[in-house]
Tab-separated table of C-alpha atoms and ligand atoms in Angstrom:
chain	number	residue	atom	x	y	z
I	288	MET	CA	96.654	98.809	-2.957
I	289	ASP	CA	97.557	95.812	-5.070
I	290	PHE	CA	100.443	96.634	-7.385
I	291	LYS	CA	102.125	93.538	-8.798
I	292	ILE	CA	105.559	93.158	-10.320
I	293	GLN	CA	106.580	90.062	-12.268
I	294	TRP	CA	109.819	89.224	-10.578
I	295	PHE	CA	112.975	87.267	-11.401
I	296	PRO	CA	114.521	86.193	-8.093
I	297	GLY	CA	117.260	84.108	-9.771
I	298	HIS	CA	118.877	87.111	-11.410
I	299	MET	CA	118.710	89.102	-8.175
I	300	THR	CA	120.281	86.317	-6.148
I	301	LYS	CA	123.243	86.272	-8.500
I	302	ALA	CA	123.692	90.040	-8.249
I	303	LYS	CA	123.569	89.837	-4.469
I	304	ARG	CA	126.206	87.105	-4.399
I	305	MET	CA	128.468	89.151	-6.650
I	306	MET	CA	128.044	92.144	-4.360
I	307	GLU	CA	128.943	90.067	-1.312
I	308	GLN	CA	132.184	88.904	-2.920
I	309	GLN	CA	133.245	92.380	-4.044
I	310	LEU	CA	132.491	93.859	-0.637
I	311	LYS	CA	135.460	92.012	0.818
I	312	LEU	CA	137.766	94.027	-1.445
I	313	VAL	CA	136.602	97.527	-0.607
I	314	ASP	CA	137.192	100.082	2.153
I	315	VAL	CA	134.137	102.290	1.763
I	316	VAL	CA	130.692	101.767	0.262
I	317	VAL	CA	128.634	104.504	-1.346
I	318	GLU	CA	124.964	103.649	-1.482
I	319	MET	CA	123.386	105.773	-4.167
I	320	LEU	CA	119.711	106.513	-3.601
I	321	ASP	CA	117.177	108.233	-5.801
I	322	ALA	CA	116.294	111.504	-4.032
I	323	ARG	CA	112.701	111.156	-5.271
I	324	VAL	CA	112.353	107.877	-3.355
I	325	PRO	CA	115.011	107.733	-0.619
I	326	ARG	CA	113.144	105.118	1.395
I	327	SER	CA	112.072	102.904	-1.479
I	328	SER	CA	115.539	102.902	-3.058
I	329	THR	CA	117.365	101.847	0.123
I	330	ASN	CA	118.527	98.242	-0.116
I	331	PRO	CA	117.172	96.488	2.998
I	332	MET	CA	119.836	93.743	2.809
I	333	LEU	CA	122.853	96.005	2.519
I	334	ASN	CA	123.556	96.820	6.165
I	335	GLN	CA	123.701	93.173	7.074
I	336	LEU	CA	126.156	92.519	4.223
I	337	LEU	CA	128.310	95.510	5.172
I	338	GLY	CA	129.107	94.646	8.766
I	339	GLN	CA	131.507	97.317	10.050
I	340	LYS	CA	132.369	98.752	6.640
I	341	PRO	CA	131.775	102.525	6.424
I	342	LYS	CA	128.836	103.586	4.287
I	343	ILE	CA	128.032	106.948	2.731
I	344	ILE	CA	124.647	107.879	1.339
I	345	ALA	CA	124.589	109.723	-1.988
I	346	LEU	CA	121.174	111.188	-2.718
I	347	ASN	CA	121.229	111.508	-6.495
I	348	LYS	CA	118.891	113.138	-9.030
I	349	VAL	CA	118.128	115.965	-6.606
I	350	ASP	CA	117.352	118.125	-9.629
I	351	MET	CA	114.141	116.098	-10.029
I	352	ALA	CA	113.230	115.879	-6.323
I	353	ASP	CA	111.241	118.239	-4.111
I	354	PRO	CA	113.905	120.506	-2.518
I	355	ALA	CA	112.150	120.831	0.867
I	356	LYS	CA	111.756	117.072	1.174
I	357	THR	CA	115.359	116.499	0.138
I	358	GLU	CA	116.456	118.695	3.058
I	359	ALA	CA	114.212	116.728	5.418
I	360	TRP	CA	115.580	113.409	4.121
I	361	LYS	CA	119.132	114.651	4.534
I	362	ASP	CA	118.422	115.354	8.205
I	363	ILE	CA	116.902	111.908	8.696
I	364	PHE	CA	120.056	110.195	7.391
I	365	LYS	CA	122.309	112.486	9.420
I	366	ASN	CA	120.305	111.820	12.567
I	367	ASN	CA	120.815	108.131	11.943
I	368	GLY	CA	124.552	108.732	11.971
I	369	LEU	CA	125.067	108.302	8.230
I	370	PRO	CA	127.230	110.698	6.203
I	371	VAL	CA	125.033	111.977	3.385
I	372	CYS	CA	125.824	113.903	0.203
I	373	VAL	CA	123.241	115.464	-2.042
I	374	ILE	CA	124.311	115.227	-5.668
I	375	ASP	CA	123.211	115.815	-9.220
I	376	CYS	CA	125.360	113.746	-11.522
I	377	ASN	CA	124.023	115.372	-14.659
I	378	THR	CA	125.612	118.691	-13.703
I	379	GLY	CA	128.189	117.431	-11.214
I	380	LYS	CA	126.747	119.370	-8.286
I	381	GLY	CA	127.877	117.942	-4.932
I	382	VAL	CA	130.275	115.429	-6.473
I	383	LYS	CA	133.390	117.056	-4.969
I	384	GLN	CA	131.847	116.904	-1.502
I	385	LEU	CA	131.137	113.229	-2.023
I	386	VAL	CA	134.792	112.535	-2.804
I	387	ALA	CA	135.765	114.429	0.351
I	388	ALA	CA	133.286	112.377	2.386
I	389	VAL	CA	134.739	109.161	0.958
I	390	GLN	CA	138.249	110.236	1.882
I	391	LYS	CA	137.131	111.104	5.389
I	392	ALA	CA	135.367	107.784	5.837
I	393	ALA	CA	138.477	105.940	4.650
I	394	GLN	CA	140.842	107.776	7.008
I	395	PRO	CA	140.738	105.175	9.809
I	396	VAL	CA	141.705	102.471	7.305
I	397	ILE	CA	144.521	104.595	5.900
I	398	ASP	CA	145.816	105.237	9.425
I	399	LYS	CA	145.808	101.515	10.078
I	400	TRP	CA	147.888	100.888	6.936
I	401	LEU	CA	150.311	103.652	7.861
I	402	LYS	CA	150.887	102.022	11.242
I	403	ARG	CA	151.781	98.865	9.420
I	404	GLY	CA	154.078	100.783	7.099
I	405	VAL	CA	151.852	100.511	4.035
I	406	LYS	CA	152.028	103.850	2.251
I	407	ASN	CA	150.747	103.802	-1.274
I	408	ARG	CA	147.683	101.648	-1.224
I	409	SER	CA	144.640	103.163	-2.970
I	410	ILE	CA	141.327	103.609	-1.228
I	411	ARG	CA	138.844	101.235	-2.795
I	412	VAL	CA	135.262	102.395	-3.038
I	413	MET	CA	132.280	100.437	-4.219
I	414	ILE	CA	129.201	102.144	-5.494
I	415	VAL	CA	125.954	100.260	-5.065
I	416	GLY	CA	122.328	101.104	-5.737
I	417	ILE	CA	119.175	100.206	-7.573
I	418	PRO	CA	119.172	99.984	-11.387
I	419	ASN	CA	119.170	103.293	-13.299
I	420	VAL	CA	119.914	105.467	-10.240
I	421	GLY	CA	123.025	107.026	-11.835
I	422	LYS	CA	125.991	104.987	-10.565
I	423	SER	CA	127.777	104.851	-13.913
I	424	THR	CA	127.032	108.519	-14.600
I	425	LEU	CA	128.741	109.430	-11.330
I	426	ILE	CA	131.822	107.472	-12.271
I	427	ASN	CA	131.972	109.136	-15.677
I	428	ARG	CA	131.655	112.513	-13.959
I	429	LEU	CA	134.518	111.689	-11.626
I	430	VAL	CA	136.882	110.603	-14.379
I	431	GLY	CA	135.723	113.386	-16.674
I	432	LYS	CA	134.963	111.140	-19.618
I	433	ASN	CA	132.664	108.318	-20.650
I	434	LYS	CA	134.655	105.506	-19.184
I	435	VAL	CA	131.682	103.272	-18.381
I	436	LEU	CA	128.350	102.800	-20.124
I	437	ALA	CA	125.416	104.840	-18.789
I	438	ALA	CA	121.909	105.158	-20.220
I	439	ASP	CA	118.359	105.886	-19.187
I	440	LYS	CA	117.122	102.341	-18.699
I	441	PRO	CA	117.585	99.807	-15.899
I	442	GLY	CA	120.179	97.074	-16.264
I	443	VAL	CA	122.839	98.886	-18.311
I	444	THR	CA	125.880	97.866	-16.274
I	445	ARG	CA	126.373	94.099	-16.383
I	446	GLY	CA	129.763	93.248	-14.943
I	447	GLN	CA	131.854	94.951	-12.295
I	448	GLN	CA	134.387	97.521	-13.428
I	449	TRP	CA	137.198	99.240	-11.512
I	450	VAL	CA	138.000	102.819	-12.451
I	451	THR	CA	140.785	104.985	-11.031
I	452	ILE	CA	139.173	108.342	-10.358
I	453	ALA	CA	142.035	110.186	-8.690
I	454	LYS	CA	145.429	109.445	-7.298
I	455	GLY	CA	144.871	106.951	-4.532
I	456	LEU	CA	141.160	106.466	-5.179
I	457	GLU	CA	139.638	103.562	-7.073
I	458	LEU	CA	135.966	103.110	-7.657
I	459	LEU	CA	134.039	99.976	-8.532
I	460	ASP	CA	130.969	100.351	-10.724
I	461	THR	CA	128.429	97.599	-10.088
I	462	PRO	CA	125.200	96.490	-11.760
I	463	GLY	CA	122.037	97.809	-10.164
I	464	VAL	CA	120.592	95.497	-7.540
I	465	LEU	CA	117.032	95.060	-6.398
I	466	TRP	CA	115.858	92.632	-3.771
I	467	PRO	CA	113.674	89.556	-4.209
I	468	LYS	CA	110.675	90.823	-2.285
I	469	PHE	CA	109.260	94.226	-1.382
I	470	ASP	CA	107.906	94.530	2.163
I	471	ASP	CA	105.456	97.077	0.924
I	472	LEU	CA	103.791	97.275	-2.500
I	473	GLN	CA	104.297	101.027	-2.452
I	474	ILE	CA	108.050	100.424	-2.696
I	475	GLY	CA	107.632	98.432	-5.898
I	476	LEU	CA	105.376	101.116	-7.312
I	477	ASN	CA	107.818	103.910	-6.459
I	478	LEU	CA	110.714	102.039	-8.039
I	479	ALA	CA	108.641	101.394	-11.154
I	480	LEU	CA	107.622	105.057	-11.421
I	481	THR	CA	111.162	106.377	-11.076
I	482	GLY	CA	112.583	103.957	-13.649
I	483	ALA	CA	114.396	101.234	-11.703
I	484	ILE	CA	112.098	98.512	-13.030
I	485	LYS	CA	111.529	97.696	-16.681
I	486	GLU	CA	108.100	98.675	-17.962
I	487	ASP	CA	107.180	95.238	-19.255
I	488	VAL	CA	106.922	93.604	-15.821
I	489	TYR	CA	104.139	95.746	-14.366
I	490	ASP	CA	100.798	97.254	-15.295
I	491	ARG	CA	101.537	100.697	-16.697
I	492	GLU	CA	97.961	101.858	-16.595
I	493	GLN	CA	97.705	101.050	-12.915
I	494	ALA	CA	101.051	102.711	-12.219
I	495	ALA	CA	100.005	105.902	-14.028
I	496	TRP	CA	96.708	105.865	-12.195
I	497	LEU	CA	98.339	105.567	-8.760
I	498	LEU	CA	100.941	108.200	-9.639
I	499	THR	CA	98.278	110.662	-10.709
I	500	GLU	CA	96.326	110.009	-7.521
I	501	LYS	CA	99.431	110.926	-5.547
I	502	LEU	CA	100.106	114.027	-7.657
I	503	ILE	CA	96.502	115.235	-7.294
I	504	ALA	CA	96.863	114.928	-3.526
I	505	SER	CA	100.407	116.249	-3.034
I	506	TYR	CA	101.394	118.264	-6.108
I	507	PRO	CA	98.158	119.430	-7.796
I	508	GLN	CA	99.698	122.672	-9.062
I	509	LEU	CA	102.431	120.841	-10.940
I	510	LEU	CA	99.805	118.822	-12.825
I	511	LYS	CA	97.748	121.919	-13.559
I	512	ASP	CA	100.757	123.829	-14.877
I	513	LYS	CA	102.266	120.973	-16.842
I	514	TYR	CA	99.091	119.999	-18.693
I	515	ALA	CA	97.210	123.317	-18.657
I	516	VAL	CA	94.204	121.793	-16.878
I	517	ASP	CA	92.163	122.744	-13.861
I	518	PHE	CA	90.478	120.518	-11.273
I	519	GLU	CA	89.134	120.607	-7.750
I	520	ALA	CA	91.068	119.352	-4.740
I	521	GLY	CA	90.800	115.566	-4.570
I	522	ALA	CA	89.365	115.242	-8.091
I	523	PRO	CA	89.013	111.658	-9.396
I	524	VAL	CA	91.899	110.418	-11.559
I	525	GLN	CA	89.503	109.573	-14.388
I	526	ASP	CA	88.422	113.223	-14.627
I	527	VAL	CA	91.983	114.503	-14.584
I	528	PHE	CA	93.036	111.984	-17.257
I	529	GLU	CA	90.153	113.106	-19.455
I	530	LYS	CA	91.095	116.745	-19.014
I	531	ILE	CA	94.697	116.001	-19.917
I	532	ALA	CA	93.511	114.074	-22.996
I	533	VAL	CA	91.472	117.073	-24.139
I	534	SER	CA	94.195	119.586	-23.368
I	535	ARG	CA	96.868	117.543	-25.146
I	536	GLY	CA	94.680	116.403	-28.025
I	537	CYS	CA	95.014	112.712	-27.186
I	538	LEU	CA	92.232	111.465	-29.432
I	539	LYS	CA	91.374	108.219	-31.187
I	540	SER	CA	89.607	108.049	-34.529
I	541	GLY	CA	86.023	109.200	-34.138
I	542	GLY	CA	87.079	111.796	-31.585
I	543	LEU	CA	87.139	109.457	-28.576
I	544	LEU	CA	89.611	110.312	-25.828
I	545	ASP	CA	92.775	108.219	-25.975
I	546	LEU	CA	93.512	107.525	-22.334
I	547	ASP	CA	96.274	105.044	-23.212
I	548	LYS	CA	98.201	107.966	-24.606
I	549	VAL	CA	97.642	109.887	-21.384
I	550	VAL	CA	99.029	106.915	-19.443
I	551	GLN	CA	102.222	106.981	-21.542
I	552	LEU	CA	102.482	110.735	-21.290
I	553	VAL	CA	102.058	110.908	-17.536
I	554	LEU	CA	104.585	108.135	-16.904
I	555	ARG	CA	107.175	109.443	-19.349
I	556	ASP	CA	106.935	113.035	-18.115
I	557	PHE	CA	107.264	111.944	-14.517
I	558	ARG	CA	110.218	109.669	-15.111
I	559	SER	CA	112.158	112.317	-16.988
I	560	GLY	CA	111.397	115.006	-14.401
I	561	LYS	CA	109.243	117.024	-16.805
I	562	THR	CA	106.262	116.961	-14.455
I	563	GLY	CA	108.299	118.988	-11.992
I	564	ARG	CA	110.203	118.363	-8.804
I	565	VAL	CA	108.441	115.594	-6.915
I	566	THR	CA	109.437	113.355	-4.005
I	567	LEU	CA	107.250	110.273	-3.590
I	568	ASP	CA	108.608	109.042	-0.251
I	569	GLU	CA	107.417	111.263	2.566
I	570	PRO	CA	110.202	112.071	5.028
I	571	ASP	CA	107.932	112.066	8.080
I	572	LYS	CA	107.006	108.395	8.014
P	861	GTP	N1	118.118	114.225	-13.926
P	861	GTP	C1	119.159	113.469	-13.579
P	861	GTP	N2	119.458	112.374	-14.285
P	861	GTP	C2	120.523	111.643	-13.919
P	861	GTP	C3	121.317	111.992	-12.795
P	861	GTP	N3	122.293	111.045	-12.663
P	861	GTP	C4	122.107	110.157	-13.664
P	861	GTP	N4	121.042	110.510	-14.425
P	861	GTP	C5	120.511	109.792	-15.592
P	861	GTP	O1	120.025	108.518	-15.155
P	861	GTP	C6	120.150	107.542	-16.190
P	861	GTP	C7	120.785	106.272	-15.656
P	861	GTP	O2	122.135	106.492	-15.375
P	861	GTP	P1	123.211	105.306	-15.206
P	861	GTP	O3	124.440	105.975	-14.692
P	861	GTP	O4	123.300	104.479	-16.415
P	861	GTP	O5	122.534	104.456	-14.031
P	861	GTP	P2	123.144	103.153	-13.310
P	861	GTP	O6	122.847	103.317	-11.860
P	861	GTP	O7	124.549	102.941	-13.688
P	861	GTP	O8	122.185	102.030	-13.915
P	861	GTP	P3	122.458	100.421	-14.062
P	861	GTP	O9	123.802	100.246	-14.667
P	861	GTP	O10	121.337	99.986	-14.929
P	861	GTP	O11	122.346	99.861	-12.676
P	861	GTP	C8	120.959	108.223	-17.304
P	861	GTP	O12	120.057	108.639	-18.314
P	861	GTP	C9	121.570	109.432	-16.610
P	861	GTP	O13	121.783	110.514	-17.495
P	861	GTP	C10	120.980	113.167	-12.055
P	861	GTP	O14	121.584	113.554	-11.047
P	861	GTP	N5	119.884	113.851	-12.499
P	862	MG	MG1	125.460	101.418	-14.591
């Protein structure tokens, strides 16, 4: 597979440097991952930056992910010794458990302060993750109002912002960070499909094509139900696109099928979870 992304390493380097500086100020780090792509959304540089600092994994957007695979991913993180919380920031499911996990992870630090006679210092938590994963939405959930800006496009949060979420708990919202190079092109594709990368830096047609290939192989029924089409196991993408075009009336003047429209449709439906609950990263690999 050859899926290219036009990249801007300069911007990413700056974000990484900012993250490094802020890390010194915090007690616990929450790495928010997209439950549809838990592997692809893990920052490969983070562990090295963290050193001994406790980290908690928050698998977000579980409402859009495949429930069985989410369970499997949860076990993988647990088996690697990482506390993991499964959350849905749109409804607030799992958010309380995440706060409890943060408090637990911070306990050793609190004990250390107490020994030194420091009593009322707040726990400082930093939330990191790829663009558009839901970091700001989580913070708004925790404070119960729209304290920070959140929207469905990557790159919404620009600067760092501290928010007090409860007595003794302060949270730092950070801009989404990606890394300069993907080890595997599949990672770039998965991040593009789930909305961490702006549409204008990759080939949408190719992305839609590869997504549909995956859906035909792993979630054929979802495609059939969503677009009211039928196809054989392993059907070519071209055929499925044409069937969707017919079913959805995607036509150009003269009655030709408008496959560009199908490309938009397939990508938009997937990104917003309308295709159904899909996990792109297989837990067994
Ligand atoms: N379905 C679903 N959508 C969510 C969930 N959490 C957040 N979102 C949506 O994801 C989009 C991005 O949310 P933000 O909170 O702005 O993401 P962010 O991580 O702060 O993004 P940047 O600031 O760009 O790094 C918004 O449209 C949210 O409504 C969730 O659990 N489920
Ligand atoms: Mg944000």
